[in-house]
Short mmCIF file of C-alpha atoms and ligand atoms in Angstrom, two decimals:
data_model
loop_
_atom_site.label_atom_id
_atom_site.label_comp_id
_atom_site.label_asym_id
_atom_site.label_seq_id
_atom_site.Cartn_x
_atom_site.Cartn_y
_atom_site.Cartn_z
CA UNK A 119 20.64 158.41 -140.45
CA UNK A 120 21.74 155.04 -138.76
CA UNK A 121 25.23 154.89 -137.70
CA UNK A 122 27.39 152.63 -139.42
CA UNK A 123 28.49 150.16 -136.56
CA UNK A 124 32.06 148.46 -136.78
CA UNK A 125 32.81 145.67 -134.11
CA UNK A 126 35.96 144.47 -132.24
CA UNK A 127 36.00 141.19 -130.53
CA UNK A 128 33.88 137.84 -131.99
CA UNK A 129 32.73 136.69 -128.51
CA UNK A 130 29.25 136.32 -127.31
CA UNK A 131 29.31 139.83 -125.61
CA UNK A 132 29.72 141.72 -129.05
CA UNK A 133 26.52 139.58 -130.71
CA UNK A 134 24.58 140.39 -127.57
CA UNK A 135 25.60 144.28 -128.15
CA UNK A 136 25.13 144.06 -132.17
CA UNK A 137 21.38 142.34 -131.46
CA UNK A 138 21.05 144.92 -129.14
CA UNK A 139 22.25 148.22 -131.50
CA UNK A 140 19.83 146.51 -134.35
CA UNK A 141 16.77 146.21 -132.29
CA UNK A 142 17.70 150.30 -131.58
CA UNK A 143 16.84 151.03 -135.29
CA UNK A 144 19.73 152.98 -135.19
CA UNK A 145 22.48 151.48 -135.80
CA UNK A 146 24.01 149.01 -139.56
CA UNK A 147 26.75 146.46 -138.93
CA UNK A 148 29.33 147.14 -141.75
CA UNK A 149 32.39 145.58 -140.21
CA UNK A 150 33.64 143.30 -138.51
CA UNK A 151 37.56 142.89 -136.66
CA UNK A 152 38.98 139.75 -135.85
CA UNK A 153 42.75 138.43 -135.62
CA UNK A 154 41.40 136.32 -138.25
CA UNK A 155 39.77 136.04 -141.52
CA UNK A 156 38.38 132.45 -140.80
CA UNK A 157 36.78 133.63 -137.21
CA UNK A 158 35.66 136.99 -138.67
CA UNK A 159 33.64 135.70 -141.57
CA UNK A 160 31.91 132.51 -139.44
CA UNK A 161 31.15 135.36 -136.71
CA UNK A 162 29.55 137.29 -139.83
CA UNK A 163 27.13 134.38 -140.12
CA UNK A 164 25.21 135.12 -137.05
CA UNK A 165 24.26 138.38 -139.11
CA UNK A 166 21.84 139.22 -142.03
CA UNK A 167 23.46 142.00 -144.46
CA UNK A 168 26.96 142.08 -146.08
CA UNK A 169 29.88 143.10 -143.78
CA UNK A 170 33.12 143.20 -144.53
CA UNK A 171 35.68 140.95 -142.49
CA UNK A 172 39.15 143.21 -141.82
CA UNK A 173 42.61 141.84 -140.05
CA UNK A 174 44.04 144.50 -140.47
CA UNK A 175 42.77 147.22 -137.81
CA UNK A 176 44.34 150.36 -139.55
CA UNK A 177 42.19 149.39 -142.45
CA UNK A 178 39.12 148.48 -140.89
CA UNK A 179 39.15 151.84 -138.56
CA UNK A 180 39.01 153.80 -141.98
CA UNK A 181 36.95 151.78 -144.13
CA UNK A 182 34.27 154.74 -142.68
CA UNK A 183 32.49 153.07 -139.88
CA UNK A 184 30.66 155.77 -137.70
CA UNK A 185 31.34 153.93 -134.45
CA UNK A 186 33.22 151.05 -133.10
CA UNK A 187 32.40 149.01 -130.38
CA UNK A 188 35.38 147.47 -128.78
CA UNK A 189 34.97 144.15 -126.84
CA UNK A 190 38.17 142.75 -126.78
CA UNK A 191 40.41 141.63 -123.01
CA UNK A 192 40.83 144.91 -121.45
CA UNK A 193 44.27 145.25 -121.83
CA UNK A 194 43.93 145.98 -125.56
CA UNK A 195 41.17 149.03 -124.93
CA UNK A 196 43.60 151.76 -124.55
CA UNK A 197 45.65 151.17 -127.98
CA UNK A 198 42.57 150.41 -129.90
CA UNK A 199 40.59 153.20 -128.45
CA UNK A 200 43.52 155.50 -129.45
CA UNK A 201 43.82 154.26 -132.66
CA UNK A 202 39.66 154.49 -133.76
CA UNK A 203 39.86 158.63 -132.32
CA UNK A 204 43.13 159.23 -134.07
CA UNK A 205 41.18 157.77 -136.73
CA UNK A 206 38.06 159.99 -136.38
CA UNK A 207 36.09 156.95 -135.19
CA UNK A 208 33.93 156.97 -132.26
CA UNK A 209 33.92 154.01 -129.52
CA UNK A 210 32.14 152.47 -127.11
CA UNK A 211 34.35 150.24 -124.95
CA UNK A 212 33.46 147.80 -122.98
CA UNK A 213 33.77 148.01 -119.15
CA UNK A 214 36.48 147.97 -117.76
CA UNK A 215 37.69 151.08 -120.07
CA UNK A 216 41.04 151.64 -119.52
CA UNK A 217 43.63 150.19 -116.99
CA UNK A 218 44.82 153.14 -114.87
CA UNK A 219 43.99 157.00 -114.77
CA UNK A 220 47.34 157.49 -116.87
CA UNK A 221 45.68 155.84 -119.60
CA UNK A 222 42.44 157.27 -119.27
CA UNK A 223 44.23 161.03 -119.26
CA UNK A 224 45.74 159.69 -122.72
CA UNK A 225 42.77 159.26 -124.54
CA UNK A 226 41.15 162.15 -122.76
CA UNK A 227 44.03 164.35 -124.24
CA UNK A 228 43.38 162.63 -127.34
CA UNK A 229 39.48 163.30 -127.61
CA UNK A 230 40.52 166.82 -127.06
CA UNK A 231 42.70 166.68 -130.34
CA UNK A 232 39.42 165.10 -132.16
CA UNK A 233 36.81 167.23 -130.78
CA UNK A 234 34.27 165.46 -133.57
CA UNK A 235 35.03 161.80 -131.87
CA UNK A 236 32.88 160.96 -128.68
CA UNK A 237 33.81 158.13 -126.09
CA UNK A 238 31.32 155.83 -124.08
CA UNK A 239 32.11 153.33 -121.88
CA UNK A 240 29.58 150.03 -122.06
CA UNK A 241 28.57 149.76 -118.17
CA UNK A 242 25.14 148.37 -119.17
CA UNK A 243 23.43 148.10 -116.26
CA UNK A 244 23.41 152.08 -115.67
CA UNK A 245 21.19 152.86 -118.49
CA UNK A 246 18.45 150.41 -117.21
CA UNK A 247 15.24 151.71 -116.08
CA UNK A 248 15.28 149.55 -112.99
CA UNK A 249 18.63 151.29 -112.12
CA UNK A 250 17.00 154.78 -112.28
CA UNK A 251 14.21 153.00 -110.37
CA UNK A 252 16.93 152.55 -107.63
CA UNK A 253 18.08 156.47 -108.04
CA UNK A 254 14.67 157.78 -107.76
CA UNK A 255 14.08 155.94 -104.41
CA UNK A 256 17.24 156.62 -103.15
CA UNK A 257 16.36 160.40 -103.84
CA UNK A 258 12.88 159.99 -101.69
CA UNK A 259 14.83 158.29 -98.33
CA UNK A 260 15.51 160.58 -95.63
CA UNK A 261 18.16 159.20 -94.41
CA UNK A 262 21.57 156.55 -96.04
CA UNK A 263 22.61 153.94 -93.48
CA UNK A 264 24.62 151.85 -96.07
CA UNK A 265 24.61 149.94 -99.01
CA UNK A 266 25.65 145.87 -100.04
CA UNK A 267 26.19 145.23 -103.42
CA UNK A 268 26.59 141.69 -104.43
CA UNK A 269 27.78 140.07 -107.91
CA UNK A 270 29.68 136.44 -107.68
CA UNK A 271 29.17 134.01 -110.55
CA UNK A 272 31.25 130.93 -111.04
CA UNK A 273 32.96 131.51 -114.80
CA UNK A 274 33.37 128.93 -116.98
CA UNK A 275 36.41 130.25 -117.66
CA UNK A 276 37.47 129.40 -113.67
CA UNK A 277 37.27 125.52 -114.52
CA UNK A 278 40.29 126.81 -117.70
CA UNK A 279 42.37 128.26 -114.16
CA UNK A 280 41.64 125.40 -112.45
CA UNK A 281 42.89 122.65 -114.94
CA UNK A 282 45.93 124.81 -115.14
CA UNK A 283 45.08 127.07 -118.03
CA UNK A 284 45.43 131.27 -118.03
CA UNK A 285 42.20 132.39 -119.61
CA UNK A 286 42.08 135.80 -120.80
CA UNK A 287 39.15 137.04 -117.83
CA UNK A 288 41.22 135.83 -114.84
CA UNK A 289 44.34 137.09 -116.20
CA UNK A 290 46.77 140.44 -114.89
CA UNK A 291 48.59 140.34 -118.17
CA UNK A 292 44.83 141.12 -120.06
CA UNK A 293 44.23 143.87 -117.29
CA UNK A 294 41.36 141.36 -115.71
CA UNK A 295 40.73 139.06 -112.40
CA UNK A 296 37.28 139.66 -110.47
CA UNK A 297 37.61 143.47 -109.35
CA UNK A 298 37.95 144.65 -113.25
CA UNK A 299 35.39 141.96 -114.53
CA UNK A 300 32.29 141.61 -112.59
CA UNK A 301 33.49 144.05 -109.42
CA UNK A 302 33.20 147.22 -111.29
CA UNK A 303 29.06 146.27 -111.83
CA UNK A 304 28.68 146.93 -107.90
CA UNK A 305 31.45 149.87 -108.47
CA UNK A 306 29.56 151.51 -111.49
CA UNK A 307 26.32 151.62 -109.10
CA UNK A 308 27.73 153.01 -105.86
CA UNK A 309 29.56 155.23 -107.54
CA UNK A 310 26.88 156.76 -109.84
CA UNK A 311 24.63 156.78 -106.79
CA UNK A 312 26.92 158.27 -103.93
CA UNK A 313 29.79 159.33 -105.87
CA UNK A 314 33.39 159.05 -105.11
CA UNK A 315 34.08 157.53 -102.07
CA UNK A 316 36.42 159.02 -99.12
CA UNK A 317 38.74 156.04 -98.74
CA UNK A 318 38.46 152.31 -100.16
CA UNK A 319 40.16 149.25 -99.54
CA UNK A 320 39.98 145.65 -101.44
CA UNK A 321 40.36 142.57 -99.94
CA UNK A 322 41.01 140.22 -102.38
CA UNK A 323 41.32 136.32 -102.73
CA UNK A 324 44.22 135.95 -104.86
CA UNK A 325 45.00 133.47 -107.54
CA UNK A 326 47.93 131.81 -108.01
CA UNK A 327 48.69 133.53 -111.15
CA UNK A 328 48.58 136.71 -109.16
CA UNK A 329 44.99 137.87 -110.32
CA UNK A 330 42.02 137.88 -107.73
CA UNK A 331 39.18 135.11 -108.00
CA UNK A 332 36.92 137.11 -105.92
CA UNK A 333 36.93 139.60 -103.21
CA UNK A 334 35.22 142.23 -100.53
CA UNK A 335 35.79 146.04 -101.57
CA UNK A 336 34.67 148.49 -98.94
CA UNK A 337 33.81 151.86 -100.30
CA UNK A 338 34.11 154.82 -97.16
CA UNK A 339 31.72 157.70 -97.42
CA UNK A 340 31.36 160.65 -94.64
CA UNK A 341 28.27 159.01 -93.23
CA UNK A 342 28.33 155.57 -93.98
CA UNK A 343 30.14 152.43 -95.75
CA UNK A 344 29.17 150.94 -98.95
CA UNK A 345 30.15 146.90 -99.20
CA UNK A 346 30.95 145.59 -102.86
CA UNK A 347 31.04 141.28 -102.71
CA UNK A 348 32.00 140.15 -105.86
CA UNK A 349 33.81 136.86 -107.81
CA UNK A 350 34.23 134.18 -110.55
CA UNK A 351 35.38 132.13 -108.53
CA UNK A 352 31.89 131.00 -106.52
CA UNK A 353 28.06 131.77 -106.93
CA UNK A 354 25.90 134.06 -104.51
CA UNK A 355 22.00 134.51 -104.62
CA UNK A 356 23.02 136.61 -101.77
CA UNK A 357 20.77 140.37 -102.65
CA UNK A 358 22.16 143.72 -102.93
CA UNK A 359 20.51 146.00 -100.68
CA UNK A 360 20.68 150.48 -100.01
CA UNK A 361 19.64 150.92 -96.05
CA UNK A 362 17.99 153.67 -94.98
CA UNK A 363 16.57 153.88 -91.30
CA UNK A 364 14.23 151.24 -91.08
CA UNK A 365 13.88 150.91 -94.76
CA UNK A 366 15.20 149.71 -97.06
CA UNK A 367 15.50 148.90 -100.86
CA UNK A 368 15.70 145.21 -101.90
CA UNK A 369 17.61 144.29 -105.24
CA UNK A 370 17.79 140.90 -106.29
CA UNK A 371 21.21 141.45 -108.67
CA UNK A 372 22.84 144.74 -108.58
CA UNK A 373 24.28 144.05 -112.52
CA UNK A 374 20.97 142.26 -113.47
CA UNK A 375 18.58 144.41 -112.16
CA UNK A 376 15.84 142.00 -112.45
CA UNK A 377 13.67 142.97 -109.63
CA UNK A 378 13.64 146.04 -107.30
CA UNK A 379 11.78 146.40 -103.91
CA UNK A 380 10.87 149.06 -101.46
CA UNK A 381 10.71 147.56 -97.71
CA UNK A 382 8.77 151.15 -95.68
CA UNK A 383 10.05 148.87 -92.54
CA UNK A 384 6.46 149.35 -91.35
CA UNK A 385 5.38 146.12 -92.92
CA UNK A 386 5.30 147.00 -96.57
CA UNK A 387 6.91 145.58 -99.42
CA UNK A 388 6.37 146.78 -102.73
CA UNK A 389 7.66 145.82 -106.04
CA UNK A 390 8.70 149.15 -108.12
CA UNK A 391 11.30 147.58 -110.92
CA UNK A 392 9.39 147.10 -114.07
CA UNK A 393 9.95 143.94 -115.73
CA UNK A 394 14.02 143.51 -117.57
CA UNK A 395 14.16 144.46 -120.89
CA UNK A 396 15.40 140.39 -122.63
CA UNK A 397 18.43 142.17 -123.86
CA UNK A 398 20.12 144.00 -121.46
CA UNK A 399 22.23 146.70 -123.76
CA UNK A 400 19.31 148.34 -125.60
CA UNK A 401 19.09 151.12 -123.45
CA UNK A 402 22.54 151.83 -123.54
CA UNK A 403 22.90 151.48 -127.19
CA UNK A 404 20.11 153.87 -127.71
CA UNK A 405 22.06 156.35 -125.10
CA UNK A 406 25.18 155.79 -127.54
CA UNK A 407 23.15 156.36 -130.46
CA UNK A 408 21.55 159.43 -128.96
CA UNK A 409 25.13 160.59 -127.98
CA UNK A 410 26.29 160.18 -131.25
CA UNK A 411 23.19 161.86 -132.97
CA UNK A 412 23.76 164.79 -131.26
CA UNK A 413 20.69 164.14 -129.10
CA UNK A 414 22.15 164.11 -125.91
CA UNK A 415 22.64 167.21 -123.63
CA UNK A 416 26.34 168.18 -123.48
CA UNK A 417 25.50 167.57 -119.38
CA UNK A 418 24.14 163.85 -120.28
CA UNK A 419 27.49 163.36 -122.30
CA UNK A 420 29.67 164.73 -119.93
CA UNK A 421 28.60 163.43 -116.78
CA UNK A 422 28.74 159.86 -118.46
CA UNK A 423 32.62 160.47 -119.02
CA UNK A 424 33.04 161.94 -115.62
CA UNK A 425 31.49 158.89 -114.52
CA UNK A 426 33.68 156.61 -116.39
CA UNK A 427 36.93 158.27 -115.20
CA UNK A 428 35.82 158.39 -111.59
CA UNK A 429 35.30 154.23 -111.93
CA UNK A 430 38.56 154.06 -113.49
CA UNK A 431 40.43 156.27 -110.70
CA UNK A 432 39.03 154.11 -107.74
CA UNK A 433 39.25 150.89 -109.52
CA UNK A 434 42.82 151.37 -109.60
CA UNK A 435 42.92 152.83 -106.22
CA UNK A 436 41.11 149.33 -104.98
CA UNK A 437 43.41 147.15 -107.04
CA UNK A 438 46.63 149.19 -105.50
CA UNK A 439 45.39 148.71 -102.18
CA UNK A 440 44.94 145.15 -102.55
CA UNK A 441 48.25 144.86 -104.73
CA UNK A 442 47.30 143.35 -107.90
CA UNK A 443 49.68 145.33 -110.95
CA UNK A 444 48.84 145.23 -114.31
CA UNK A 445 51.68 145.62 -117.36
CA UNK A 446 50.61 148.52 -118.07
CA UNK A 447 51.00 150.32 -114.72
CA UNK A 448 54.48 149.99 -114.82
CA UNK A 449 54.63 152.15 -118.30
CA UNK A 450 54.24 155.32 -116.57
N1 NAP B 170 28.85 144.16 -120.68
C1 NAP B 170 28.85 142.86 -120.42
O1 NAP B 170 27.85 142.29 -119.99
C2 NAP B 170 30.10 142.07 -120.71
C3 NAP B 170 30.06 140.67 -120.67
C4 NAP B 170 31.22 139.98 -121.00
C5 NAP B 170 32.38 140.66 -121.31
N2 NAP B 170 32.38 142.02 -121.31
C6 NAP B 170 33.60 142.77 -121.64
O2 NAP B 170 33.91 142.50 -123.00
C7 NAP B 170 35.32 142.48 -123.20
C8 NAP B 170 35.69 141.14 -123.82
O3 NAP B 170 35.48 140.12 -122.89
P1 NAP B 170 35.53 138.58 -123.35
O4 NAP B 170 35.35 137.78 -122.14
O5 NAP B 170 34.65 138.39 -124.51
O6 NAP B 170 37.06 138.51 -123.81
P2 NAP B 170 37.83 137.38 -124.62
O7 NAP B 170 36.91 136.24 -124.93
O8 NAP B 170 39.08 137.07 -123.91
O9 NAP B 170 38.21 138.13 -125.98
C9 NAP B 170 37.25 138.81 -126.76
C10 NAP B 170 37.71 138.84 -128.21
O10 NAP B 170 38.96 139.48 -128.31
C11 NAP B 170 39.81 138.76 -129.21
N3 NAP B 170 40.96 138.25 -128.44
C12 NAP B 170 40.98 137.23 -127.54
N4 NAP B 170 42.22 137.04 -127.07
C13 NAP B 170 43.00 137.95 -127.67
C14 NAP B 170 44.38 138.22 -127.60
N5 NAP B 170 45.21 137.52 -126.83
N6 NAP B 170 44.86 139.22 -128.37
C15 NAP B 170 44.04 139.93 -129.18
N7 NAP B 170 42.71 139.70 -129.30
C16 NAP B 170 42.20 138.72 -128.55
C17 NAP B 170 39.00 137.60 -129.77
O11 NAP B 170 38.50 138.00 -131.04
P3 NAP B 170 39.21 137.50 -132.40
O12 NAP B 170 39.73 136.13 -132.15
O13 NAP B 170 38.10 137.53 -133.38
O14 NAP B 170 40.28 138.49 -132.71
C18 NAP B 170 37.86 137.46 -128.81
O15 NAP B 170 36.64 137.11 -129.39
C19 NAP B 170 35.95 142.72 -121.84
O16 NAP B 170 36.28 144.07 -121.70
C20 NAP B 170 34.84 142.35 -120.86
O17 NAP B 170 34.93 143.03 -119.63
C21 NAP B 170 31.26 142.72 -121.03
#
């Protein structure tokens, strides 16, 4: 049975995702969200098959999607979200989720009162191969020095900040700036392979509109220190690297995952990634879809939402200790 797919958002991200839950097999795009009719029905075009086009997102949340995938600033996750499970919908969500662990204990009391919905958050990179390429090495090292994980590119959207605009991305009132945009790629991967950190701190190159443009989170474990580098604000070919003793494991873009290597530190360097899928959400849509088929373990379910709130609860830990607020933090 494919799942029929209902989308918020009309940006690029959301055709990349619907290309990507097509080429699963198991998903149907029925409908379509959008502020407004005119956007919704030219963002249709990019799509064979006959969705319908909603403004109104009571309606389109019961005009019986299966699933919604919500791509919209972040600051709008948490009432949408809440709205498609009071609705019986399920959702995946784009990273970042939800804006604080208030938020995320909202919609997990919610999912409690619709034990038929199920939640996923969209961190793509994690359901890569060449990511579990990473975890498998990491398993085989004797020994964890440290780890630098590196994601900085310039946004198009920093030239709108520069000439005096307040796009969306770089912007505390839509729950955004670097750390929630591009950081939580680097976050997502240290966290799912060391899990949660002792102490972290976030040193971050503010904006004038308050948000941060780029920044240097450190991550403190027992035995060792993990270093996130991240921004829109400038570009780094700089690579992301886990240490052992004297080897090491070479990656050339912690969110891209294109290419993986294993340095022995005995003079061998070996290639183990296998070559990036050309859309990078397939595997995660097909985890969705498996989630949502019921062909998921509870365990492979649950530790993904464990996973999810852990990012959320030192996200906002990093973004306190750097003293960025969002709205929202100051509802609760
Ligand atoms: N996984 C990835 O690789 C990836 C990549 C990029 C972005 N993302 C995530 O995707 C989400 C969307 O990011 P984006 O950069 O596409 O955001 P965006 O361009 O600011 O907005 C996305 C959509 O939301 C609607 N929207 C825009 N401004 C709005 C407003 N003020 N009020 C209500 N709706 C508004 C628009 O759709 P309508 O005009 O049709 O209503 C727009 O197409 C974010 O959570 C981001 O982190 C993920």
């Amino acid at each position: 049975m494919t799942l029929k797919l209902g989308i918020i958002g009309t940006n690029w991200i959301t055709k990349m995702f619907i290309e990507a839950a097509i080429a699963t097999d198991q998903y149907e795009l029925v409908a379509i969200y959008s502020r407004t009719e005119e956007k919704g029905q030219e963002f249709a075009t990019n799509f064979a098959g006959d969705q319908a086009v909603w403004t109104d997102l009571d309606a389109f949340l019961q005009s019986g999607i299966d699933v919604v995938y919500i791509a919209s600033p972040n600051s709008l996750h948490f009432e949408q979200a809440a709205s498609a499970i009071k609705s019986g919908v399920n959702v995946i969500v784009e990273k970042s989720a939800f804006d604080n662990p208030e938020q995320y204990e909202k919609i997990h009391s919610l999912l409690q009162e619709n034990p038929s919905v199920k939640l996923f958050e969209a961190a793509r990179h994690i359901y890569q191969d060449n990511f579990k390429v990473i975890e498998e090495k990491i398993k085989q090292m004797d020994h964890i020095s440290g780890a630098t994980f590196v994601y900085e590119k310039y946004s198009s959207r920093f030239d709108d900040y520069l000439a005096g605009k307040n796009p969306n991305v770089l912007s505390r009132e839509f729950s955004a700036g670097a750390l929630a945009d591009l950081g939580v790629y680097p976050l997502y991967a240290a966290i799912k392979l060391f899990g949660l950190p002792e102490n972290q701190y976030y040193f971050a190159t503010l904006l004038d509109n308050g948000a941060d443009g780029r920044g240097t989170a450190i991550l403190r474990y027992p035995n060792f220190d993990v270093t996130l580098i991240f921004g829109k604000s400038t570009n780094s070919y700089e690579l992301s690297e886990v240490h052992g003793r004297r080897d090491t494991i070479v990656i050339d873009n912690i969110a891209e995952l294109g290419e993986v290597k294993y340095d022995d530190g005995q003079g061998n360097l070996t290639v183990i990634s296998q070559p990036a899928p050309k859309n990078p959400m397939v595997q995660e849509a097909m985890f969705f879809a498996n989630g949502l088929q019921d062909n998921l373990t509870t365990n492979e379910y649950e530790e993904a939402a464990i996973l999810s709130q852990k990012v959320n609860l030192v996200l906002t830990k990093l973004r306190q200790s750097a003293g960025i607020k969002f709205p929202s933090d100051q509802e609760y």
